[in-house]
Coordinates of C-alpha atoms and ligand atoms in Angstrom, one line a residue:
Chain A
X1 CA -24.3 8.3 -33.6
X2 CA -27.1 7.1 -31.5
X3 CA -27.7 3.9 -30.9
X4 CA -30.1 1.3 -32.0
X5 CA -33.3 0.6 -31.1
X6 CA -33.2 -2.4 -28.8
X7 CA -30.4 -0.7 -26.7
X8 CA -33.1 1.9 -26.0
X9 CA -35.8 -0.1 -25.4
X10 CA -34.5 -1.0 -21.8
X11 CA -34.4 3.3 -21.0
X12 CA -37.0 4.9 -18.7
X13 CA -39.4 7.1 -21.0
X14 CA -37.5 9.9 -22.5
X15 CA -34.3 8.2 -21.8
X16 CA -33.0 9.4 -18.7
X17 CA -33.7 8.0 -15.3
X18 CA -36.0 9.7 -12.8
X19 CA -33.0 11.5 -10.3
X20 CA -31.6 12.6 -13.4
X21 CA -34.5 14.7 -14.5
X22 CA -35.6 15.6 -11.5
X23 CA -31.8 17.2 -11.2
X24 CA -32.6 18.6 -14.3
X25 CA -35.8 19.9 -13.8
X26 CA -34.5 21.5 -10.7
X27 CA -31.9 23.6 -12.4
X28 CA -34.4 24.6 -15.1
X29 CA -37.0 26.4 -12.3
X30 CA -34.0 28.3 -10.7
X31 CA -33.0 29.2 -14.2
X32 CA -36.3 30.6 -15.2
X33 CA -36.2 32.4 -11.6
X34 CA -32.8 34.2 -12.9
X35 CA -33.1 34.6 -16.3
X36 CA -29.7 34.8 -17.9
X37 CA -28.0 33.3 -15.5
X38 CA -26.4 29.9 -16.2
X39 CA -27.1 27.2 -14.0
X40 CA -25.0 24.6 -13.4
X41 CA -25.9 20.6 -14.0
X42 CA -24.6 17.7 -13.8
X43 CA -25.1 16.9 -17.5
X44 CA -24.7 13.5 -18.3
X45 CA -23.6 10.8 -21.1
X46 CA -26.1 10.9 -24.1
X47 CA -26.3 8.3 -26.9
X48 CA -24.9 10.6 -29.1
X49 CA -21.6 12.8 -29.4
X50 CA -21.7 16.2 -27.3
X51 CA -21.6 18.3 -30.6
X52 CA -25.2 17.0 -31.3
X53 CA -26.2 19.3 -28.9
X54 CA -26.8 16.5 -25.9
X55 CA -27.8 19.8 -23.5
X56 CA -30.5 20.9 -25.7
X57 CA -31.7 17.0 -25.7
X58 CA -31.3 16.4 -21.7
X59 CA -33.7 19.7 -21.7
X60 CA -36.4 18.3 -23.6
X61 CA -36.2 15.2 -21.8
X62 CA -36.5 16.3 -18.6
X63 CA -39.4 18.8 -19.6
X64 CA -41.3 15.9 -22.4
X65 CA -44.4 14.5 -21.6
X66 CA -46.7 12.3 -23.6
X67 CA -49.1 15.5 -24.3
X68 CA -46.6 17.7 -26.6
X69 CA -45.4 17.5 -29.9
X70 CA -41.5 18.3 -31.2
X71 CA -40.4 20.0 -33.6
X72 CA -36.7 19.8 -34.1
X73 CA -34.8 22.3 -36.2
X74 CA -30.9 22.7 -37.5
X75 CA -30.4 26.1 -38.9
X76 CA -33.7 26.5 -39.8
X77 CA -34.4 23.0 -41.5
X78 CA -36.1 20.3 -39.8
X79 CA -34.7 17.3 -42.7
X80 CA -30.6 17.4 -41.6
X81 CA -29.4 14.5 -40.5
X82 CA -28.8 16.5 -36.7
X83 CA -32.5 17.4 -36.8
X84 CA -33.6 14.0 -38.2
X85 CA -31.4 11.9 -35.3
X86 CA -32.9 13.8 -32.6
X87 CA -36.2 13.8 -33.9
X88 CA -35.8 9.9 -34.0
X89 CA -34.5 9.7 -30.9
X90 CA -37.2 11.4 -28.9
X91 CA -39.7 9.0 -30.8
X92 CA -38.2 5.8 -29.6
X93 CA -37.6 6.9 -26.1
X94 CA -40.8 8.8 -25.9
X95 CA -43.0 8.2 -28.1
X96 CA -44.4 11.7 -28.4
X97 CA -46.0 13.5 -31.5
X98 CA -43.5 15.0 -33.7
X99 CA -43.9 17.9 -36.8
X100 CA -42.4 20.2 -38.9
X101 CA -45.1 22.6 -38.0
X102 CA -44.0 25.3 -36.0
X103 CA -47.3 26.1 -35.3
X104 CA -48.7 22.6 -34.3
X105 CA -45.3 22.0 -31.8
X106 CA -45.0 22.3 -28.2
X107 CA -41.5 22.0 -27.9
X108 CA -39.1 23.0 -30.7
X109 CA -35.7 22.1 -30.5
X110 CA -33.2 24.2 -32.7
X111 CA -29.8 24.4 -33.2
X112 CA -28.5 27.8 -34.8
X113 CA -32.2 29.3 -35.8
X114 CA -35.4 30.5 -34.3
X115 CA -38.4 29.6 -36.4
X116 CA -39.4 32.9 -38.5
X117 CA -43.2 32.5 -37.8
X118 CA -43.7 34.4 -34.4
X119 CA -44.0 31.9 -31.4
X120 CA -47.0 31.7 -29.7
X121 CA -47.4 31.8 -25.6
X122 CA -47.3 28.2 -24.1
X123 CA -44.6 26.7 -27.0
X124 CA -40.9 26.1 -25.3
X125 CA -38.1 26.9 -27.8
X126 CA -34.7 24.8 -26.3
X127 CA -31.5 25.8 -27.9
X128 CA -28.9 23.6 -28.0
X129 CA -25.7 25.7 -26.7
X130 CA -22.1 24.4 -27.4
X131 CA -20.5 27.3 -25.2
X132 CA -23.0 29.0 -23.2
X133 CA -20.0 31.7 -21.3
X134 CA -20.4 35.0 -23.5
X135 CA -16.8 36.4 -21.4
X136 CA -15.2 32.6 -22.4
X137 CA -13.2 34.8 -24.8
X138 CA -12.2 37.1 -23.1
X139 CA -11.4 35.2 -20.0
X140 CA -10.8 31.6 -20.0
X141 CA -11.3 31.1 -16.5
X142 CA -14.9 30.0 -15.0
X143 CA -13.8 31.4 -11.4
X144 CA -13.2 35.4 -12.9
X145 CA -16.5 35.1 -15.7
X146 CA -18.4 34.0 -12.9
X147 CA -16.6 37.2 -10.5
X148 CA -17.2 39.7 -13.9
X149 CA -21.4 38.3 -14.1
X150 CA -21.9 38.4 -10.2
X151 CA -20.5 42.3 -10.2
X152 CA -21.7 42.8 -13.8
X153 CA -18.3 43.9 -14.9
X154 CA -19.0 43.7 -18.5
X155 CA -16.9 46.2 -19.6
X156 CA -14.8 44.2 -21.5
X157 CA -17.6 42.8 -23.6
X158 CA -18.1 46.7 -24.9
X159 CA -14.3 47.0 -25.4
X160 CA -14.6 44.1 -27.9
X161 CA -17.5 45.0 -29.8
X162 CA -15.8 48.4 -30.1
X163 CA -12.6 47.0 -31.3
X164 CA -15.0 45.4 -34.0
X165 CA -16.0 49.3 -34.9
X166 CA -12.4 50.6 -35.0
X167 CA -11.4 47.8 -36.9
X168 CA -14.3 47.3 -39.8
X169 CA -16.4 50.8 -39.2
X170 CA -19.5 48.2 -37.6
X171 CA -20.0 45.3 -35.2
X172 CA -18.9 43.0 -37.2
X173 CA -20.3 40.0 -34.6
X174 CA -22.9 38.7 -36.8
X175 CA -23.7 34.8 -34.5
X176 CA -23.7 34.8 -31.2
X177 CA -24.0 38.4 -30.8
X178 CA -24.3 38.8 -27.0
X179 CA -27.6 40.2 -25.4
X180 CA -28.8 41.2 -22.0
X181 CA -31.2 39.8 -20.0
X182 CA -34.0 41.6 -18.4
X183 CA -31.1 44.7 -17.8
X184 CA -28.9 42.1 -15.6
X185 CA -27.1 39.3 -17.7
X186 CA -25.1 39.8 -20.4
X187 CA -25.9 36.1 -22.4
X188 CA -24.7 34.8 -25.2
X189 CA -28.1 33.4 -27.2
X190 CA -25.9 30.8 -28.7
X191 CA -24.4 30.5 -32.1
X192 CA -27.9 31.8 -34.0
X193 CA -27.2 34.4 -36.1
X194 CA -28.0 37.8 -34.8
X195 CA -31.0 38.1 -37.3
X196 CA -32.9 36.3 -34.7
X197 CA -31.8 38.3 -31.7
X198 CA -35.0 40.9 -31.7
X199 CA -37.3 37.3 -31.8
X200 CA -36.2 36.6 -28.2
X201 CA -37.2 40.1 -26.8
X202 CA -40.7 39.7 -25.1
X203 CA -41.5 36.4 -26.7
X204 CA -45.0 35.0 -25.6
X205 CA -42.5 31.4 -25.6
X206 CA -40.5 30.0 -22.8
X207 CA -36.8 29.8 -24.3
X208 CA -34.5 27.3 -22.5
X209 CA -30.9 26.8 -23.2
X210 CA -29.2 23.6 -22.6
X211 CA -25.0 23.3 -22.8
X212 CA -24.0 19.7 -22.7
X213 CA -20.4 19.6 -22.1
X214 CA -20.0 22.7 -20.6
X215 CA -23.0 22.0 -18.1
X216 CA -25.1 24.7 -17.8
X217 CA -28.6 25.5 -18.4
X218 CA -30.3 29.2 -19.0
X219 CA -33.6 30.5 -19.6
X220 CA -35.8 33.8 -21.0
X221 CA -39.2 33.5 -19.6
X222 CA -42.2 34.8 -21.8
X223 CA -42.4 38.8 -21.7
X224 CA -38.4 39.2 -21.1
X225 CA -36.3 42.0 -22.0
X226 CA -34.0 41.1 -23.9
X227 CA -31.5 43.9 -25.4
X228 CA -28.9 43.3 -27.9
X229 CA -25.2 45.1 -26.8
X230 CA -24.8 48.2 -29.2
X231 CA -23.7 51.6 -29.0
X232 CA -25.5 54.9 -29.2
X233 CA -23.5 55.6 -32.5
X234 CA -23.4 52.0 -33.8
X235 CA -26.4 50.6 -33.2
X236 CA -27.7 47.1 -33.1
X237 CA -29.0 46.4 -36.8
X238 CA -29.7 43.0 -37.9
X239 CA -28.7 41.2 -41.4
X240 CA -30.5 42.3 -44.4
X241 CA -30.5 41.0 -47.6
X242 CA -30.7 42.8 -51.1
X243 CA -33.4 40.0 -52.8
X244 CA -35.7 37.9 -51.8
X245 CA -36.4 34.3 -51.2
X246 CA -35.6 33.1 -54.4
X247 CA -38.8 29.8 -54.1
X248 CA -41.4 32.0 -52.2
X249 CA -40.3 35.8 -52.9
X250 CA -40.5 36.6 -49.1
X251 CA -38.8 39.5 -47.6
X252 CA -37.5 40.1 -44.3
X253 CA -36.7 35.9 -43.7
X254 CA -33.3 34.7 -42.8
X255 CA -31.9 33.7 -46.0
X256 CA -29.1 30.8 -47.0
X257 CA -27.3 30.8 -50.2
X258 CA -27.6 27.7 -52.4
X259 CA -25.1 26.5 -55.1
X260 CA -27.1 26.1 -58.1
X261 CA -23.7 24.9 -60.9
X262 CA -20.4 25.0 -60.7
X263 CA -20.0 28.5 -62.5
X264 CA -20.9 30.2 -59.1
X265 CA -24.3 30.3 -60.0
X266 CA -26.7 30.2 -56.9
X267 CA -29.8 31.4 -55.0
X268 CA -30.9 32.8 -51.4
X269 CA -33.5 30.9 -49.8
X270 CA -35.2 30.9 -46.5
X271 CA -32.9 28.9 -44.2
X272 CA -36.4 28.1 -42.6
X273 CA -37.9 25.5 -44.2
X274 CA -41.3 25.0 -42.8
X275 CA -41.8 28.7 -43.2
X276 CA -41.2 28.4 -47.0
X277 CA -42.9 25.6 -47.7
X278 CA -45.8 27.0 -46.0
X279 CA -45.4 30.4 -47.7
X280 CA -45.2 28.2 -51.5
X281 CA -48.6 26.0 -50.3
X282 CA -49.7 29.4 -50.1
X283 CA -49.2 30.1 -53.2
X284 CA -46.4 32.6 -53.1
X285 CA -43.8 32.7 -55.9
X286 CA -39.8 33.5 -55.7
X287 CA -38.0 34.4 -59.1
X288 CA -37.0 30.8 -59.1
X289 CA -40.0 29.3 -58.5
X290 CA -40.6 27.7 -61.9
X291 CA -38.9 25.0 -60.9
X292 CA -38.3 25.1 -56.8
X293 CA -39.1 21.4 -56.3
X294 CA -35.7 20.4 -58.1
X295 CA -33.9 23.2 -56.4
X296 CA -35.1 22.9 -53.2
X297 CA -35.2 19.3 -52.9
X298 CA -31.8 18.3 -53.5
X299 CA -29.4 21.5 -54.4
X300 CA -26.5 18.9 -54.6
X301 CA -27.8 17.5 -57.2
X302 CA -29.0 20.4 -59.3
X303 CA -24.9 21.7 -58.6
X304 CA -23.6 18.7 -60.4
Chain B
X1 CA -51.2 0.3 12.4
X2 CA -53.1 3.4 10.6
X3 CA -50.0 5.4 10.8
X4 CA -47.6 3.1 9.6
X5 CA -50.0 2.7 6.1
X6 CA -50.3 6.2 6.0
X7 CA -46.5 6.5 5.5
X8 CA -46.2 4.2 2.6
X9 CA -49.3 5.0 0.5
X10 CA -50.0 8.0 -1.4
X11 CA -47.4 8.1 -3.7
X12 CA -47.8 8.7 -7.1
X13 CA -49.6 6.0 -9.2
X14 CA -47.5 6.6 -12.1
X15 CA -43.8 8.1 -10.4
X16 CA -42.3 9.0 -14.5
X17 CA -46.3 10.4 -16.1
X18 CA -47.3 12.1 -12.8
X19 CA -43.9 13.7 -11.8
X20 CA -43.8 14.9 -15.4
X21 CA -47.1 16.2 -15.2
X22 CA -46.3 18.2 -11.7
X23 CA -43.0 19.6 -13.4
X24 CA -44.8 21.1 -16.1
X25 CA -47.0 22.7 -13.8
X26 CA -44.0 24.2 -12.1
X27 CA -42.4 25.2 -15.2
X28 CA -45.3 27.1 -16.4
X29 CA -45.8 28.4 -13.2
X30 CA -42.1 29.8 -12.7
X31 CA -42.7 30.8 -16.4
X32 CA -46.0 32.9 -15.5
X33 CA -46.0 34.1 -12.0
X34 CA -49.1 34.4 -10.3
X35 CA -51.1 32.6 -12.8
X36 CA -52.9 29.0 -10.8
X37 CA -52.2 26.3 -13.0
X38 CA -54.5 22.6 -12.7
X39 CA -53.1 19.6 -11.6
X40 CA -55.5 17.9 -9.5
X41 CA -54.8 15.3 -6.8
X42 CA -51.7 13.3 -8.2
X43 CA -50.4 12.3 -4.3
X44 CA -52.2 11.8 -0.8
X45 CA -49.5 12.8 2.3
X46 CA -51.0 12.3 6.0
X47 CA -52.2 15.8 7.7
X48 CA -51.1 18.5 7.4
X49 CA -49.5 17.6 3.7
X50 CA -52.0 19.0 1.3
X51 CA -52.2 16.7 -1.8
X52 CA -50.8 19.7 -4.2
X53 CA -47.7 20.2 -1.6
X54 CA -47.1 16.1 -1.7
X55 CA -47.0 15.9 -5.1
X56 CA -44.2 18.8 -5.6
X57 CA -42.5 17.0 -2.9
X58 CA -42.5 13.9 -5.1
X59 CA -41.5 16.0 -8.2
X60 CA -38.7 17.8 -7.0
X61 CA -37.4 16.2 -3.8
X62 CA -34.8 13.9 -3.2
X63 CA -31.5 12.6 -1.2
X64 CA -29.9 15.2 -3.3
X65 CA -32.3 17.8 -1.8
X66 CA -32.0 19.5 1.3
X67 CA -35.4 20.8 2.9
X68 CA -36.7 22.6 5.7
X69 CA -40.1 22.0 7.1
X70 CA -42.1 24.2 9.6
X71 CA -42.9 22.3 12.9
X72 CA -46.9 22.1 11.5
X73 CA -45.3 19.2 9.2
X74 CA -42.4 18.0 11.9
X75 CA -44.7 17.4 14.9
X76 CA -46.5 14.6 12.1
X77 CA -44.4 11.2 12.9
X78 CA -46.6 10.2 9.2
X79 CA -46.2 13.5 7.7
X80 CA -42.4 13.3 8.1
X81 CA -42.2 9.5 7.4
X82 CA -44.4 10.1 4.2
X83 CA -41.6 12.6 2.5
X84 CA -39.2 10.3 3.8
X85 CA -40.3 7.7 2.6
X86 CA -41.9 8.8 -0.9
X87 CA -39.1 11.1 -1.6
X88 CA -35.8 10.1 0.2
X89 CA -35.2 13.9 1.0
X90 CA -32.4 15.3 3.4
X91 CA -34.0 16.8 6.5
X92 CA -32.4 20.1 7.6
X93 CA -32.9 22.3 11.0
X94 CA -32.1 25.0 9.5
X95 CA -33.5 26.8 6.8
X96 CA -30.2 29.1 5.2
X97 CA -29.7 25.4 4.3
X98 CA -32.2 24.8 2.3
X99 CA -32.7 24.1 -1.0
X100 CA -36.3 23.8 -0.1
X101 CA -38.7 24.5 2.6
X102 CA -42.3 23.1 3.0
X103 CA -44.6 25.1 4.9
X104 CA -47.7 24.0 6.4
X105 CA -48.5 27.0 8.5
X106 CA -47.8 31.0 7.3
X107 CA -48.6 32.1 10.6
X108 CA -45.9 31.2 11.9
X109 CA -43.2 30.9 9.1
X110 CA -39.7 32.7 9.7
X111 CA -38.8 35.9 7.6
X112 CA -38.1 34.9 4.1
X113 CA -34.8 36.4 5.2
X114 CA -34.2 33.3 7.9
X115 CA -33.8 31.1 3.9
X116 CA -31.0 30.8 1.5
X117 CA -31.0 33.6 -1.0
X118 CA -27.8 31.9 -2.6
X119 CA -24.3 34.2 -3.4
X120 CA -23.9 36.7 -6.2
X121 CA -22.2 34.4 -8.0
X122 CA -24.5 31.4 -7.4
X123 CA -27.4 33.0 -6.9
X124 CA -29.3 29.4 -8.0
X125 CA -27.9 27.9 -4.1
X126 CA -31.1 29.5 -3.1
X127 CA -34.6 28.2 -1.0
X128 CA -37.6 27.7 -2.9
X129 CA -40.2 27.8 -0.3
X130 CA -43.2 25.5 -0.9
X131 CA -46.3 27.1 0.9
X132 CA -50.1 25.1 1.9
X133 CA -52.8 27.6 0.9
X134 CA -56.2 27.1 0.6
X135 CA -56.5 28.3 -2.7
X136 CA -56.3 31.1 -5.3
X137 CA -59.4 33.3 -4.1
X138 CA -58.5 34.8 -1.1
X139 CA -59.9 38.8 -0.1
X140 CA -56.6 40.7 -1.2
X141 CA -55.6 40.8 -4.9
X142 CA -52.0 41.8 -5.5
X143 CA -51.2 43.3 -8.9
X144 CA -47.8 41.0 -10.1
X145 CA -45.5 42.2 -13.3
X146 CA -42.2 41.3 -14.1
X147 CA -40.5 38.4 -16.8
X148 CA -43.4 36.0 -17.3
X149 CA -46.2 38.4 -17.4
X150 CA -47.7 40.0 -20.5
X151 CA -48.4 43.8 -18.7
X152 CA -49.9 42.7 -15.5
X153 CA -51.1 39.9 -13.2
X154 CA -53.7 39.4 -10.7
X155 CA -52.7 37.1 -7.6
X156 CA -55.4 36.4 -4.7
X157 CA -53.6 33.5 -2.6
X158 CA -56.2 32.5 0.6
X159 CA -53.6 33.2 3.2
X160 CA -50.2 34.7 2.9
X161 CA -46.6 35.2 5.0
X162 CA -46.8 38.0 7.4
X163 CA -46.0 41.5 6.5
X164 CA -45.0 39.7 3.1
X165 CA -45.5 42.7 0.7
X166 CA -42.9 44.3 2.4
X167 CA -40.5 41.5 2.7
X168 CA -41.0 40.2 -0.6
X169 CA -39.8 44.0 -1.9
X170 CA -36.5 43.0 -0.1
X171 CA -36.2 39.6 -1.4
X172 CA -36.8 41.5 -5.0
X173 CA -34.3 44.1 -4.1
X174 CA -31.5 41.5 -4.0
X175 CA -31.9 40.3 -7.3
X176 CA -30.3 38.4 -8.8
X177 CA -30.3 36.7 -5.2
X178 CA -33.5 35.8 -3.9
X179 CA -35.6 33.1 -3.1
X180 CA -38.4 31.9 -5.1
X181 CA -41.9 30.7 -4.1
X182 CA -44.6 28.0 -4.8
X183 CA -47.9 27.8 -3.5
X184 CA -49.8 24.9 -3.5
X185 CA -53.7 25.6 -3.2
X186 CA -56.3 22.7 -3.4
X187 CA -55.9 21.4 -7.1
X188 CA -53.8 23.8 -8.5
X189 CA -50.3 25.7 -8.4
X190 CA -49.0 28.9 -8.8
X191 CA -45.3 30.4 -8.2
X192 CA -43.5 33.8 -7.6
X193 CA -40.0 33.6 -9.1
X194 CA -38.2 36.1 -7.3
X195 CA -37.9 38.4 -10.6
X196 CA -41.8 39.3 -9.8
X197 CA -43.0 42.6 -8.4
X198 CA -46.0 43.1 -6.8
X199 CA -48.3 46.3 -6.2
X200 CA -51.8 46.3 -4.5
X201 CA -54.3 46.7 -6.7
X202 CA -55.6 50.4 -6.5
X203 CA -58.8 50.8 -5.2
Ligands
ZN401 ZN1 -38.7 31.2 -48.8

């Protein structure tokens, strides 16, 4: 967990110290000058555990300034306790603006999602990465992935996504499905599910990616290619789902199934929660809506 | 002792707000090649350090950073004592060393093929080269595309690298290695990832 307030009071702004960032910000320039290519870093000790995504936090540190304002997401939902900690986090160190607006943010942070309301040129997305090696699977070694990216042997890749075909009649790889970059790097966009994949394609956003404990920082610039793996007769497709958000009726969102009672009774709702709420403010109605404040507020409750 | 004052002011009045203000420059810049982006005069270096090239230096250099500076900037005792001073950099003499190179004179800058372009499978052990322009206004408008830009880009640097148009095709043509570029004009930045492409504008 992260630590208390007076321990961080003593911290440079942002937390880390000044060689630190500058290493940092280093490595984020070359990986914007190669997109898809991970960069290593020498990541270092956070005041939190590595699988609350330190990388993506020792990005926005490095790249914070008193101007912006973060928005910090976990799959979608800017109130988990992931999302809530980090957000806390950057204002004691930093002091900076923070929302739940993806419009009114500079910098989102985001684990597992990106936000369904279309980025806008000048916003940074940074993606916390647990394993940023899309070949770590198929070759556990860091000295042959690096030999397969720097002769773009990703053959193997293909083979598996095939076996996927042979096996259940479609790619069954529905998070982290890999993409390539810019017709060079084959990356893996990090455990978001592949719903999102056509939202990193030519966004006006800069998207970093930040691995912690592996140590390794990527980047899409704005206006990047960015191609899903497929095959001419099994195509890319993304998720879809049969209804729609079940509090604000929208189609074509990401959707998350909620537990409503304990006779398997539940609903689908948009795993984005700034983009539902905005869409209810709006005035638009789910088949649930009658009561969504109960539902949506606290869905362990209403399971009871 | 002019000189010897000269070395030790000129930093940055604020090393954590300015340094972060610099970087974001050189993110968006990276991020948007060829477009100048603002950042005023954060640092002062003795001639010939340009106040935009002095405050990169004191954004991104340090004892972990190896750099390579054209003899305009070596033959200056206060030039050379200022970066050492402000930044704690590691000189080099030779520039496949790298990790950065400061130019204060295009004229006479080595081939971008004399720098580090890094290894195919670290293509990141690469020079960024850090070149003194006058500004962003210069005669020649060079058409840029590539990751970054939205269609395409105009670039009009004052002054630029000999035959560059032609070299910087070669340094393109060995993505993913490469090396990547920053100028620093009066005021503002701009960079040239090595991802860019450039075309003369058509007549
Ligand atoms: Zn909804």
């Amino acid at each position: 967990m992260i630590e208390s307030h007076s321990q961080l009071a003593t911290y440079n702004f942002a937390y880390l110290d000044e060689q630190t960032k500058r290493m940092i910000r280093r490595a984020i320039l070359k990986a914007i000058a190669i997109p898809g290519y991970q960069v290593p870093f020498a990541s270092r000790e956070m005041p939190m555990p590595y699988g609350w995504g330190t990388g993506g936090v020792q990005v926005t540190a490095a790249v914070i300034g008193p101007n912006d304002t973060l928005k910090v997401i976990d799959q979608g939902a800017d109130d988990t306790t992931n999302a809530v900690s980090i957000r806390a986090f950057f204002q004691k160190v930093s002091n900076v603006q923070v929302t739940t607006k993806t419009t009114e943010a500079t910098i989102i942070q985001t684990r597992h999602r990106i936000p369904e309301t279309a980025l806008q040129a000048g916003q940074t997305l940074v993606y916390q990465v647990p394993i940023p090696e899309p070949l770590r699977f198929l070759e556990p070694r860091e000295t042959e992935t690096r030999k397969m990216h720097a002769l773009e042997e990703y053959g193997l890749m293909h083979v598996k996504l095939y076996e996927d075909i042979a096996r259940h009649g479609r790619i069954a790889t529905t998070y982290a499905y890999p993409v390539k970059v810019e017709g060079r790097y084959v990356m893996d966009p990090s455990p978001t599910p592949k719903f999102d994949n056509p939202k990193m394609h030519q966004s006006p956003a800069l998207q970093l990616f930040g691995a912690g404990r592996e140590k390794r920082i990527y980047a899409i610039p704005p206006y990047t290619e960015v191609v899903s793996l497929d095959f001419e007769d099994h195509p890319f497709e993304i998720q879809t789902f049969s209804e729609p958000c079940a509090l604000c009726g929208a189609k074509g969102s990401y959707l998350d199934e909620v537990i409503l009672d304990d006779k398997g009774g539940s609903m689908f709702v948009c795993s984005d929660t700034d983009f539902c709420e905005d869409r209810q403010a709006e005035g638009h109605r789910g088949h649930l809506s009658a009561n969504p404040a109960q539902a949506a507020v606290n869905p362990a409750e209403a399971a009871e | 002792m002019r000189a010897v004052t000269q070395v030790y002011e000129g930093g940055f009045s604020d090393a954590v707000f300015n340094s972060q203000k610099v970087f974001r420059a050189l993110m968006d810049a990276m991020a948007s090649p060829g477009r100048a982006i603002e950042i005023g005069n954060l640092a002062a270096a003795p001639s010939p350090i340009s106040s935009v090239a002095a405050s990169v230096a004191a954004t991104l250099f340090d004892h972990d950073a190896t750099v390579w500076c054209d003899k305009s900037i070596t033959s200056s005792a206060a030039a050379i004592g200022w970066l050492k001073f402000h930044t704690g950099l590691e000189l080099t003499s030779n520039p496949s060393d790298a990790q950065f190179a400061l130019i204060g004179d295009l004229e006479t800058m080595p081939s971008l093929e004399s720098f580090a372009k890094g290894t195919s499978e670290y293509p990141d052990r690469s020079t960024t080269i850090i070149l003194q322009i006058d500004g962003f206004n210069g005669p020649e408008e060079l058409t840029l595309s590539g990751p970054g830009i939205k269609g395409t880009q105009g670039f009009a640097p004052s002054q630029l690298p000999k035959m560059f148009v032609d070299q910087w095709a070669a340094n393109r043509g060995a993505f993913p290695r490469g090396i990547d570029l920053v100028f620093a004009g009066k005021g503002a930045l701009a960079a040239l990832p090595r991802t860019t492409r450039i075309s003369k504008k058509e007549a």
